[in-house]
Amino acid sequence: MKSKSFFPTVIFFIILGIGLAITYSMKEGSTPTESTIAAAIVLIIASFISSAIQIANPWEKAVVLRLGKFQSLRGPGLFFIIPIIDMIPYWIDTRVISTSFKAEKTLTKDTVPVDVDAVLFWKVLDPKKAALEVADYNNAINWASQTALRDVIGKTMLSEMLEGRDKISDVLQKIIDERTEPWGINVNSVEVKDVLIPASLESAMSMQAQAERERQARVILGDSERQVAEKFAEAAEAYTNNPVALHLRAMNMLYEGLKQNSTLVIVPSSAIDTMQLGNLAGITALATGVEQKNLNQKGSKK
């Protein structure tokens, strides 16, 4: 789209005003027919000159055709053409342009229908090819992008598409750039915005992910149990070769149990014999001592 410039219009009115003023000053010595012809000539000259003036913006290139043949590329800035003989069918925008495209209900390699949205960033490098080699390069790029996206989706597994968007974007950029290079267009990048899958498949994938997390949790728990069993086995070997250490460990375990405000502890007789704590009176005395210690600690806190 060419933005409207008022400069040629201003030139038209200036030339027309000057010409009419000159015609009016010469009106006294001329007939009405001559004055009319002179005014018409001034109007034609003003239209001709204003039509010859063209202005291109800094990002625009004008494709000039002369009698149906390519003449030149003009712009940016002020330039002139020959009205009637020259024409400008295209004003090419040389800035980076973004184009959105999508593929709806396209089957992946594992036959899953997906909707994919993407954005293409491209730029016209050769305005002459963009104007002469393709009828409408904007629509051509859009169709080429959609076709390439469908081809890539059909050759990609769903899991690869969800995990490797960058890889898909690079493949799309390469394919589209190869198709648009003869048109003088360069593809800067392709960004895959979103991949939509059916709601039923989302639920199934969620259940699969939950089952995978549960499996990992069970594996971790089993590995922890194995590590604990290995440590217990190592401890058992240490206590087997060192009965004194086993005796001290048993007494410590009994002490820790009595320390938690407990007044009654049931200990198997075999354990008493192993720890060599004596008879029931000895255990009672130990429990009474621990209880008295706890009471003393509570009194000191108050």
PDB file of C-alpha atoms in Angstrom:
ATOM      1  CA  MET A   1       0.000   0.000   0.000  1.00  0.00           C
ATOM      2  CA  LYS A   2       1.303   3.420  -0.979  1.00  0.00           C
ATOM      3  CA  SER A   3       0.796   6.238   1.502  1.00  0.00           C
ATOM      4  CA  LYS A   4      -0.766   9.357  -0.002  1.00  0.00           C
ATOM      5  CA  SER A   5       1.554  12.357  -0.488  1.00  0.00           C
ATOM      6  CA  PHE A   6       0.142  15.877  -0.791  1.00  0.00           C
ATOM      7  CA  PHE A   7       3.255  17.341  -2.404  1.00  0.00           C
ATOM      8  CA  PRO A   8       2.179  16.620  -6.030  1.00  0.00           C
ATOM      9  CA  THR A   9      -1.263  18.067  -5.259  1.00  0.00           C
ATOM     10  CA  VAL A  10       0.306  21.254  -3.919  1.00  0.00           C
ATOM     11  CA  ILE A  11       2.476  21.545  -7.043  1.00  0.00           C
ATOM     12  CA  PHE A  12      -0.623  21.056  -9.196  1.00  0.00           C
ATOM     13  CA  PHE A  13      -2.492  23.936  -7.575  1.00  0.00           C
ATOM     14  CA  ILE A  14       0.567  26.208  -7.645  1.00  0.00           C
ATOM     15  CA  ILE A  15       1.120  25.668 -11.375  1.00  0.00           C
ATOM     16  CA  LEU A  16      -2.604  25.967 -12.059  1.00  0.00           C
ATOM     17  CA  GLY A  17      -2.829  29.225 -10.090  1.00  0.00           C
ATOM     18  CA  ILE A  18       0.188  30.738 -11.854  1.00  0.00           C
ATOM     19  CA  GLY A  19      -1.109  29.690 -15.275  1.00  0.00           C
ATOM     20  CA  LEU A  20      -4.605  31.052 -14.639  1.00  0.00           C
ATOM     21  CA  ALA A  21      -3.135  34.289 -13.370  1.00  0.00           C
ATOM     22  CA  ILE A  22      -1.095  34.677 -16.554  1.00  0.00           C
ATOM     23  CA  THR A  23      -4.134  33.785 -18.679  1.00  0.00           C
ATOM     24  CA  TYR A  24      -6.269  36.338 -16.860  1.00  0.00           C
ATOM     25  CA  SER A  25      -3.653  39.079 -17.385  1.00  0.00           C
ATOM     26  CA  MET A  26      -3.693  38.355 -21.114  1.00  0.00           C
ATOM     27  CA  LYS A  27      -7.475  38.225 -21.294  1.00  0.00           C
ATOM     28  CA  GLU A  28      -7.954  41.814 -22.511  1.00  0.00           C
ATOM     29  CA  GLY A  29      -6.210  41.244 -25.831  1.00  0.00           C
ATOM     30  CA  SER A  30      -7.726  37.820 -26.605  1.00  0.00           C
ATOM     31  CA  THR A  31     -11.088  36.340 -27.459  1.00  0.00           C
ATOM     32  CA  PRO A  32     -13.077  34.145 -25.027  1.00  0.00           C
ATOM     33  CA  THR A  33     -12.230  31.078 -27.071  1.00  0.00           C
ATOM     34  CA  GLU A  34      -8.523  31.755 -26.841  1.00  0.00           C
ATOM     35  CA  SER A  35      -8.801  32.319 -23.063  1.00  0.00           C
ATOM     36  CA  THR A  36     -10.614  29.008 -22.674  1.00  0.00           C
ATOM     37  CA  ILE A  37      -8.003  27.180 -24.712  1.00  0.00           C
ATOM     38  CA  ALA A  38      -5.211  28.796 -22.679  1.00  0.00           C
ATOM     39  CA  ALA A  39      -6.873  27.768 -19.394  1.00  0.00           C
ATOM     40  CA  ALA A  40      -7.241  24.195 -20.689  1.00  0.00           C
ATOM     41  CA  ILE A  41      -3.566  24.134 -21.673  1.00  0.00           C
ATOM     42  CA  VAL A  42      -2.594  25.372 -18.205  1.00  0.00           C
ATOM     43  CA  LEU A  43      -4.729  22.652 -16.615  1.00  0.00           C
ATOM     44  CA  ILE A  44      -3.106  19.940 -18.775  1.00  0.00           C
ATOM     45  CA  ILE A  45       0.398  21.215 -17.988  1.00  0.00           C
ATOM     46  CA  ALA A  46      -0.345  21.312 -14.242  1.00  0.00           C
ATOM     47  CA  SER A  47      -1.748  17.772 -14.325  1.00  0.00           C
ATOM     48  CA  PHE A  48       1.214  16.519 -16.368  1.00  0.00           C
ATOM     49  CA  ILE A  49       3.855  18.002 -14.054  1.00  0.00           C
ATOM     50  CA  SER A  50       2.090  16.912 -10.847  1.00  0.00           C
ATOM     51  CA  SER A  51       1.700  13.374 -12.223  1.00  0.00           C
ATOM     52  CA  ALA A  52       5.404  13.246 -13.027  1.00  0.00           C
ATOM     53  CA  ILE A  53       6.349  13.977  -9.416  1.00  0.00           C
ATOM     54  CA  GLN A  54       6.575  10.895  -7.197  1.00  0.00           C
ATOM     55  CA  ILE A  55       7.814  10.484  -3.618  1.00  0.00           C
ATOM     56  CA  ALA A  56       8.853   7.162  -2.029  1.00  0.00           C
ATOM     57  CA  ASN A  57       9.241   6.627   1.704  1.00  0.00           C
ATOM     58  CA  PRO A  58      12.578   5.420   3.153  1.00  0.00           C
ATOM     59  CA  TRP A  59      11.333   1.801   3.249  1.00  0.00           C
ATOM     60  CA  GLU A  60       9.732   1.783  -0.221  1.00  0.00           C
ATOM     61  CA  LYS A  61      10.915   0.908  -3.715  1.00  0.00           C
ATOM     62  CA  ALA A  62       8.849   1.905  -6.765  1.00  0.00           C
ATOM     63  CA  VAL A  63       8.772  -0.476  -9.739  1.00  0.00           C
ATOM     64  CA  VAL A  64       8.624   1.680 -12.879  1.00  0.00           C
ATOM     65  CA  LEU A  65       7.395   0.177 -16.161  1.00  0.00           C
ATOM     66  CA  ARG A  66       7.774   2.037 -19.455  1.00  0.00           C
ATOM     67  CA  LEU A  67       5.363   0.967 -22.171  1.00  0.00           C
ATOM     68  CA  GLY A  68       4.933  -2.415 -20.480  1.00  0.00           C
ATOM     69  CA  LYS A  69       8.641  -3.106 -19.954  1.00  0.00           C
ATOM     70  CA  PHE A  70      10.614  -2.940 -16.745  1.00  0.00           C
ATOM     71  CA  GLN A  71      12.423   0.382 -16.614  1.00  0.00           C
ATOM     72  CA  SER A  72      13.960   0.772 -13.152  1.00  0.00           C
ATOM     73  CA  LEU A  73      13.533   0.780  -9.395  1.00  0.00           C
ATOM     74  CA  ARG A  74      13.096   4.243  -7.920  1.00  0.00           C
ATOM     75  CA  GLY A  75      13.210   5.604  -4.404  1.00  0.00           C
ATOM     76  CA  PRO A  76      13.412   6.400  -1.683  1.00  0.00           C
ATOM     77  CA  GLY A  77      12.847  10.148  -1.925  1.00  0.00           C
ATOM     78  CA  LEU A  78      11.749  12.404  -4.781  1.00  0.00           C
ATOM     79  CA  PHE A  79      11.873  11.156  -8.375  1.00  0.00           C
ATOM     80  CA  PHE A  80      10.154  11.816 -11.693  1.00  0.00           C
ATOM     81  CA  ILE A  81       8.419   9.670 -14.285  1.00  0.00           C
ATOM     82  CA  ILE A  82       6.931  10.342 -17.703  1.00  0.00           C
ATOM     83  CA  PRO A  83       3.151  10.368 -17.348  1.00  0.00           C
ATOM     84  CA  ILE A  84       1.156   8.084 -19.672  1.00  0.00           C
ATOM     85  CA  ILE A  85       4.363   6.394 -20.865  1.00  0.00           C
ATOM     86  CA  ASP A  86       5.579   5.331 -17.427  1.00  0.00           C
ATOM     87  CA  MET A  87       3.526   3.625 -14.749  1.00  0.00           C
ATOM     88  CA  ILE A  88       4.163   2.332 -11.215  1.00  0.00           C
ATOM     89  CA  PRO A  89       2.224  -0.929 -10.633  1.00  0.00           C
ATOM     90  CA  TYR A  90       3.976  -1.837  -7.352  1.00  0.00           C
ATOM     91  CA  TRP A  91       5.349  -0.058  -4.317  1.00  0.00           C
ATOM     92  CA  ILE A  92       7.506  -2.665  -2.569  1.00  0.00           C
ATOM     93  CA  ASP A  93       7.913  -2.513   1.219  1.00  0.00           C
ATOM     94  CA  THR A  94      11.495  -3.510   2.088  1.00  0.00           C
ATOM     95  CA  ARG A  95      10.973  -3.690   5.859  1.00  0.00           C
ATOM     96  CA  VAL A  96      10.741  -6.919   7.887  1.00  0.00           C
ATOM     97  CA  ILE A  97       7.137  -8.123   7.703  1.00  0.00           C
ATOM     98  CA  SER A  98       5.394 -10.601  10.014  1.00  0.00           C
ATOM     99  CA  THR A  99       2.794 -13.016   8.672  1.00  0.00           C
ATOM    100  CA  SER A 100       0.678 -15.350  10.801  1.00  0.00           C
ATOM    101  CA  PHE A 101      -0.267 -18.744   9.406  1.00  0.00           C
ATOM    102  CA  LYS A 102      -1.763 -21.940  10.795  1.00  0.00           C
ATOM    103  CA  ALA A 103      -2.524 -25.555  10.044  1.00  0.00           C
ATOM    104  CA  GLU A 104      -5.849 -26.880  11.360  1.00  0.00           C
ATOM    105  CA  LYS A 105      -6.720 -30.530  12.008  1.00  0.00           C
ATOM    106  CA  THR A 106      -3.485 -31.775  10.492  1.00  0.00           C
ATOM    107  CA  LEU A 107      -2.417 -35.357  11.260  1.00  0.00           C
ATOM    108  CA  THR A 108       1.001 -35.938  12.759  1.00  0.00           C
ATOM    109  CA  LYS A 109       3.172 -38.938  11.926  1.00  0.00           C
ATOM    110  CA  ASP A 110       1.430 -40.918  14.684  1.00  0.00           C
ATOM    111  CA  THR A 111      -2.048 -39.885  13.334  1.00  0.00           C
ATOM    112  CA  VAL A 112      -2.935 -37.291  15.980  1.00  0.00           C
ATOM    113  CA  PRO A 113      -4.933 -34.269  14.722  1.00  0.00           C
ATOM    114  CA  VAL A 114      -3.341 -30.995  15.871  1.00  0.00           C
ATOM    115  CA  ASP A 115      -3.803 -27.260  15.287  1.00  0.00           C
ATOM    116  CA  VAL A 116      -0.532 -25.333  14.966  1.00  0.00           C
ATOM    117  CA  ASP A 117      -0.142 -21.542  14.944  1.00  0.00           C
ATOM    118  CA  ALA A 118       3.080 -19.948  13.719  1.00  0.00           C
ATOM    119  CA  VAL A 119       4.521 -16.568  12.718  1.00  0.00           C
ATOM    120  CA  LEU A 120       6.794 -15.929   9.750  1.00  0.00           C
ATOM    121  CA  PHE A 121       9.255 -13.010   9.652  1.00  0.00           C
ATOM    122  CA  TRP A 122      10.416 -12.179   6.127  1.00  0.00           C
ATOM    123  CA  LYS A 123      11.882  -9.363   4.063  1.00  0.00           C
ATOM    124  CA  VAL A 124      12.014  -8.433   0.358  1.00  0.00           C
ATOM    125  CA  LEU A 125      15.655  -8.364  -0.740  1.00  0.00           C
ATOM    126  CA  ASP A 126      15.092  -8.026  -4.502  1.00  0.00           C
ATOM    127  CA  PRO A 127      12.034  -5.832  -5.290  1.00  0.00           C
ATOM    128  CA  LYS A 128      12.388  -6.522  -9.019  1.00  0.00           C
ATOM    129  CA  LYS A 129      11.937 -10.293  -8.576  1.00  0.00           C
ATOM    130  CA  ALA A 130       9.134  -9.779  -6.045  1.00  0.00           C
ATOM    131  CA  ALA A 131       7.249  -7.681  -8.595  1.00  0.00           C
ATOM    132  CA  LEU A 132       7.952  -9.650 -11.778  1.00  0.00           C
ATOM    133  CA  GLU A 133       8.416 -13.300 -10.729  1.00  0.00           C
ATOM    134  CA  VAL A 134       5.216 -13.776  -8.705  1.00  0.00           C
ATOM    135  CA  ALA A 135       1.756 -12.233  -9.112  1.00  0.00           C
ATOM    136  CA  ASP A 136       1.049 -11.546  -5.416  1.00  0.00           C
ATOM    137  CA  TYR A 137       4.013 -12.339  -3.194  1.00  0.00           C
ATOM    138  CA  ASN A 138       2.074 -11.758   0.038  1.00  0.00           C
ATOM    139  CA  ASN A 139      -0.474 -14.483  -0.725  1.00  0.00           C
ATOM    140  CA  ALA A 140       2.226 -16.688  -2.236  1.00  0.00           C
ATOM    141  CA  ILE A 141       4.261 -16.544   0.977  1.00  0.00           C
ATOM    142  CA  ASN A 142       1.185 -17.317   3.053  1.00  0.00           C
ATOM    143  CA  TRP A 143       0.294 -20.395   0.988  1.00  0.00           C
ATOM    144  CA  ALA A 144       3.903 -21.594   0.854  1.00  0.00           C
ATOM    145  CA  SER A 145       4.134 -21.295   4.653  1.00  0.00           C
ATOM    146  CA  GLN A 146       0.929 -23.251   5.269  1.00  0.00           C
ATOM    147  CA  THR A 147       1.973 -26.001   2.865  1.00  0.00           C
ATOM    148  CA  ALA A 148       5.401 -26.309   4.457  1.00  0.00           C
ATOM    149  CA  LEU A 149       3.855 -26.417   7.941  1.00  0.00           C
ATOM    150  CA  ARG A 150       1.498 -29.250   6.954  1.00  0.00           C
ATOM    151  CA  ASP A 151       4.375 -31.200   5.418  1.00  0.00           C
ATOM    152  CA  VAL A 152       6.488 -30.855   8.565  1.00  0.00           C
ATOM    153  CA  ILE A 153       3.596 -31.844  10.843  1.00  0.00           C
ATOM    154  CA  GLY A 154       2.920 -34.976   8.774  1.00  0.00           C
ATOM    155  CA  LYS A 155       6.546 -36.080   9.180  1.00  0.00           C
ATOM    156  CA  THR A 156       6.836 -35.364  12.930  1.00  0.00           C
ATOM    157  CA  MET A 157       5.702 -37.350  15.966  1.00  0.00           C
ATOM    158  CA  LEU A 158       3.483 -35.550  18.459  1.00  0.00           C
ATOM    159  CA  SER A 159       6.011 -35.938  21.287  1.00  0.00           C
ATOM    160  CA  GLU A 160       8.757 -34.441  19.119  1.00  0.00           C
ATOM    161  CA  MET A 161       6.491 -31.544  18.187  1.00  0.00           C
ATOM    162  CA  LEU A 162       5.637 -30.737  21.804  1.00  0.00           C
ATOM    163  CA  GLU A 163       9.230 -30.983  23.021  1.00  0.00           C
ATOM    164  CA  GLY A 164      11.198 -29.601  20.051  1.00  0.00           C
ATOM    165  CA  ARG A 165       9.476 -26.457  18.758  1.00  0.00           C
ATOM    166  CA  ASP A 166      12.820 -24.820  18.007  1.00  0.00           C
ATOM    167  CA  LYS A 167      13.788 -27.709  15.758  1.00  0.00           C
ATOM    168  CA  ILE A 168      10.477 -27.505  13.876  1.00  0.00           C
ATOM    169  CA  SER A 169      10.912 -23.731  13.494  1.00  0.00           C
ATOM    170  CA  ASP A 170      14.370 -24.203  11.971  1.00  0.00           C
ATOM    171  CA  VAL A 171      13.090 -26.829   9.523  1.00  0.00           C
ATOM    172  CA  LEU A 172      10.193 -24.578   8.498  1.00  0.00           C
ATOM    173  CA  GLN A 173      12.519 -21.623   7.974  1.00  0.00           C
ATOM    174  CA  LYS A 174      14.760 -23.665   5.691  1.00  0.00           C
ATOM    175  CA  ILE A 175      11.863 -25.037   3.607  1.00  0.00           C
ATOM    176  CA  ILE A 176      10.062 -21.697   3.201  1.00  0.00           C
ATOM    177  CA  ASP A 177      13.290 -19.842   2.436  1.00  0.00           C
ATOM    178  CA  GLU A 178      14.072 -22.291  -0.388  1.00  0.00           C
ATOM    179  CA  ARG A 179      10.613 -21.728  -1.884  1.00  0.00           C
ATOM    180  CA  THR A 180      10.677 -17.914  -1.658  1.00  0.00           C
ATOM    181  CA  GLU A 181      14.291 -17.321  -2.707  1.00  0.00           C
ATOM    182  CA  PRO A 182      13.390 -17.215  -6.460  1.00  0.00           C
ATOM    183  CA  TRP A 183      10.951 -14.410  -5.596  1.00  0.00           C
ATOM    184  CA  GLY A 184      13.688 -12.239  -4.069  1.00  0.00           C
ATOM    185  CA  ILE A 185      12.369 -12.809  -0.528  1.00  0.00           C
ATOM    186  CA  ASN A 186      14.421 -13.870   2.484  1.00  0.00           C
ATOM    187  CA  VAL A 187      12.907 -15.610   5.528  1.00  0.00           C
ATOM    188  CA  ASN A 188      14.488 -14.304   8.726  1.00  0.00           C
ATOM    189  CA  SER A 189      12.843 -16.685  11.198  1.00  0.00           C
ATOM    190  CA  VAL A 190       9.787 -18.821  11.908  1.00  0.00           C
ATOM    191  CA  GLU A 191       8.269 -19.041  15.397  1.00  0.00           C
ATOM    192  CA  VAL A 192       5.799 -21.786  16.351  1.00  0.00           C
ATOM    193  CA  LYS A 193       3.403 -20.076  18.763  1.00  0.00           C
ATOM    194  CA  ASP A 194       1.119 -22.868  19.915  1.00  0.00           C
ATOM    195  CA  VAL A 195       0.307 -26.541  19.363  1.00  0.00           C
ATOM    196  CA  LEU A 196      -3.286 -27.482  20.211  1.00  0.00           C
ATOM    197  CA  ILE A 197      -4.305 -31.114  20.657  1.00  0.00           C
ATOM    198  CA  PRO A 198      -7.800 -32.642  21.235  1.00  0.00           C
ATOM    199  CA  ALA A 199      -9.215 -32.397  24.759  1.00  0.00           C
ATOM    200  CA  SER A 200      -9.576 -36.183  25.057  1.00  0.00           C
ATOM    201  CA  LEU A 201      -5.907 -36.618  24.230  1.00  0.00           C
ATOM    202  CA  GLU A 202      -4.957 -33.965  26.800  1.00  0.00           C
ATOM    203  CA  SER A 203      -6.760 -36.004  29.491  1.00  0.00           C
ATOM    204  CA  ALA A 204      -5.005 -39.202  28.423  1.00  0.00           C
ATOM    205  CA  MET A 205      -1.609 -37.483  28.405  1.00  0.00           C
ATOM    206  CA  SER A 206      -2.317 -36.078  31.870  1.00  0.00           C
ATOM    207  CA  MET A 207      -3.103 -39.561  33.188  1.00  0.00           C
ATOM    208  CA  GLN A 208       0.032 -40.897  31.525  1.00  0.00           C
ATOM    209  CA  ALA A 209       2.153 -38.184  33.134  1.00  0.00           C
ATOM    210  CA  GLN A 210       0.581 -38.899  36.549  1.00  0.00           C
ATOM    211  CA  ALA A 211       1.267 -42.624  36.181  1.00  0.00           C
ATOM    212  CA  GLU A 212       4.855 -41.865  35.199  1.00  0.00           C
ATOM    213  CA  ARG A 213       5.323 -39.695  38.307  1.00  0.00           C
ATOM    214  CA  GLU A 214       3.881 -42.462  40.521  1.00  0.00           C
ATOM    215  CA  ARG A 215       6.220 -44.971  38.911  1.00  0.00           C
ATOM    216  CA  GLN A 216       9.206 -42.728  39.562  1.00  0.00           C
ATOM    217  CA  ALA A 217       8.080 -42.243  43.172  1.00  0.00           C
ATOM    218  CA  ARG A 218       7.861 -46.011  43.691  1.00  0.00           C
ATOM    219  CA  VAL A 219      11.267 -46.513  42.128  1.00  0.00           C
ATOM    220  CA  ILE A 220      12.777 -43.874  44.402  1.00  0.00           C
ATOM    221  CA  LEU A 221      11.076 -45.416  47.450  1.00  0.00           C
ATOM    222  CA  GLY A 222      12.330 -48.881  46.526  1.00  0.00           C
ATOM    223  CA  ASP A 223      15.848 -47.571  46.031  1.00  0.00           C
ATOM    224  CA  SER A 224      15.674 -45.876  49.434  1.00  0.00           C
ATOM    225  CA  GLU A 225      14.575 -49.128  51.063  1.00  0.00           C
ATOM    226  CA  ARG A 226      17.463 -50.930  49.392  1.00  0.00           C
ATOM    227  CA  GLN A 227      19.940 -48.351  50.675  1.00  0.00           C
ATOM    228  CA  VAL A 228      18.487 -48.581  54.208  1.00  0.00           C
ATOM    229  CA  ALA A 229      18.689 -52.390  54.117  1.00  0.00           C
ATOM    230  CA  GLU A 230      22.330 -52.194  53.009  1.00  0.00           C
ATOM    231  CA  LYS A 231      23.145 -49.860  55.905  1.00  0.00           C
ATOM    232  CA  PHE A 232      21.332 -52.150  58.373  1.00  0.00           C
ATOM    233  CA  ALA A 233      23.316 -55.091  57.027  1.00  0.00           C
ATOM    234  CA  GLU A 234      26.560 -53.170  57.539  1.00  0.00           C
ATOM    235  CA  ALA A 235      25.482 -52.238  61.079  1.00  0.00           C
ATOM    236  CA  ALA A 236      24.583 -55.865  61.868  1.00  0.00           C
ATOM    237  CA  GLU A 237      28.036 -56.988  60.789  1.00  0.00           C
ATOM    238  CA  ALA A 238      29.613 -54.332  63.005  1.00  0.00           C
ATOM    239  CA  TYR A 239      27.520 -55.367  66.040  1.00  0.00           C
ATOM    240  CA  THR A 240      28.210 -59.087  65.437  1.00  0.00           C
ATOM    241  CA  ASN A 241      31.934 -58.589  65.803  1.00  0.00           C
ATOM    242  CA  ASN A 242      31.587 -56.089  68.683  1.00  0.00           C
ATOM    243  CA  PRO A 243      29.108 -57.154  71.432  1.00  0.00           C
ATOM    244  CA  VAL A 244      30.061 -54.169  73.602  1.00  0.00           C
ATOM    245  CA  ALA A 245      28.849 -51.784  70.877  1.00  0.00           C
ATOM    246  CA  LEU A 246      25.578 -53.716  70.660  1.00  0.00           C
ATOM    247  CA  HIS A 247      25.180 -53.488  74.446  1.00  0.00           C
ATOM    248  CA  LEU A 248      25.733 -49.714  74.432  1.00  0.00           C
ATOM    249  CA  ARG A 249      23.356 -49.260  71.506  1.00  0.00           C
ATOM    250  CA  ALA A 250      20.624 -51.233  73.268  1.00  0.00           C
ATOM    251  CA  MET A 251      21.029 -49.184  76.439  1.00  0.00           C
ATOM    252  CA  ASN A 252      20.862 -45.964  74.414  1.00  0.00           C
ATOM    253  CA  MET A 253      17.673 -47.084  72.667  1.00  0.00           C
ATOM    254  CA  LEU A 254      16.073 -47.905  76.033  1.00  0.00           C
ATOM    255  CA  TYR A 255      17.145 -44.568  77.446  1.00  0.00           C
ATOM    256  CA  GLU A 256      15.719 -42.661  74.478  1.00  0.00           C
ATOM    257  CA  GLY A 257      12.420 -44.477  74.876  1.00  0.00           C
ATOM    258  CA  LEU A 258      12.178 -43.661  78.587  1.00  0.00           C
ATOM    259  CA  LYS A 259      13.116 -40.030  78.006  1.00  0.00           C
ATOM    260  CA  GLN A 260       9.899 -39.257  76.082  1.00  0.00           C
ATOM    261  CA  ASN A 261       7.779 -38.891  79.289  1.00  0.00           C
ATOM    262  CA  SER A 262       7.139 -42.620  79.412  1.00  0.00           C
ATOM    263  CA  THR A 263       6.692 -44.350  82.770  1.00  0.00           C
ATOM    264  CA  LEU A 264       6.071 -47.867  81.467  1.00  0.00           C
ATOM    265  CA  VAL A 265       8.281 -49.695  78.973  1.00  0.00           C
ATOM    266  CA  ILE A 266       7.755 -53.335  78.006  1.00  0.00           C
ATOM    267  CA  VAL A 267      11.083 -54.992  77.228  1.00  0.00           C
ATOM    268  CA  PRO A 268      11.415 -58.683  76.265  1.00  0.00           C
ATOM    269  CA  SER A 269      13.341 -60.756  78.769  1.00  0.00           C
ATOM    270  CA  SER A 270      15.749 -61.834  76.044  1.00  0.00           C
ATOM    271  CA  ALA A 271      16.620 -58.202  75.458  1.00  0.00           C
ATOM    272  CA  ILE A 272      17.239 -57.680  79.175  1.00  0.00           C
ATOM    273  CA  ASP A 273      19.600 -60.629  79.251  1.00  0.00           C
ATOM    274  CA  THR A 274      21.404 -59.328  76.176  1.00  0.00           C
ATOM    275  CA  MET A 275      21.816 -55.826  77.610  1.00  0.00           C
ATOM    276  CA  GLN A 276      22.821 -57.267  81.046  1.00  0.00           C
ATOM    277  CA  LEU A 277      20.620 -54.762  82.891  1.00  0.00           C
ATOM    278  CA  GLY A 278      19.860 -57.147  85.704  1.00  0.00           C
ATOM    279  CA  ASN A 279      16.408 -57.966  87.021  1.00  0.00           C
ATOM    280  CA  LEU A 280      13.144 -56.006  86.854  1.00  0.00           C
ATOM    281  CA  ALA A 281      14.188 -53.857  89.828  1.00  0.00           C
ATOM    282  CA  GLY A 282      17.133 -52.526  87.875  1.00  0.00           C
ATOM    283  CA  ILE A 283      14.912 -51.498  84.972  1.00  0.00           C
ATOM    284  CA  THR A 284      12.429 -49.881  87.369  1.00  0.00           C
ATOM    285  CA  ALA A 285      15.217 -47.911  88.986  1.00  0.00           C
ATOM    286  CA  LEU A 286      16.431 -46.771  85.572  1.00  0.00           C
ATOM    287  CA  ALA A 287      12.931 -45.660  84.591  1.00  0.00           C
ATOM    288  CA  THR A 288      12.429 -43.883  87.934  1.00  0.00           C
ATOM    289  CA  GLY A 289      15.705 -42.037  87.524  1.00  0.00           C
ATOM    290  CA  VAL A 290      14.818 -40.847  84.046  1.00  0.00           C
ATOM    291  CA  GLU A 291      11.361 -39.724  85.200  1.00  0.00           C
ATOM    292  CA  GLN A 292      12.845 -37.794  88.124  1.00  0.00           C
ATOM    293  CA  LYS A 293      15.288 -36.102  85.731  1.00  0.00           C
ATOM    294  CA  ASN A 294      12.430 -35.009  83.480  1.00  0.00           C
ATOM    295  CA  LEU A 295      10.514 -33.588  86.462  1.00  0.00           C
ATOM    296  CA  ASN A 296      13.553 -31.646  87.617  1.00  0.00           C
ATOM    297  CA  GLN A 297      13.990 -30.158  84.105  1.00  0.00           C
ATOM    298  CA  LYS A 298      10.341 -29.045  84.029  1.00  0.00           C
ATOM    299  CA  GLY A 299      10.664 -27.452  87.484  1.00  0.00           C
ATOM    300  CA  SER A 300      13.753 -25.508  86.485  1.00  0.00           C
ATOM    301  CA  LYS A 301      11.960 -24.130  83.378  1.00  0.00           C
ATOM    302  CA  LYS A 302       9.091 -22.797  85.503  1.00  0.00           C
TER     303      LYS A 302
END
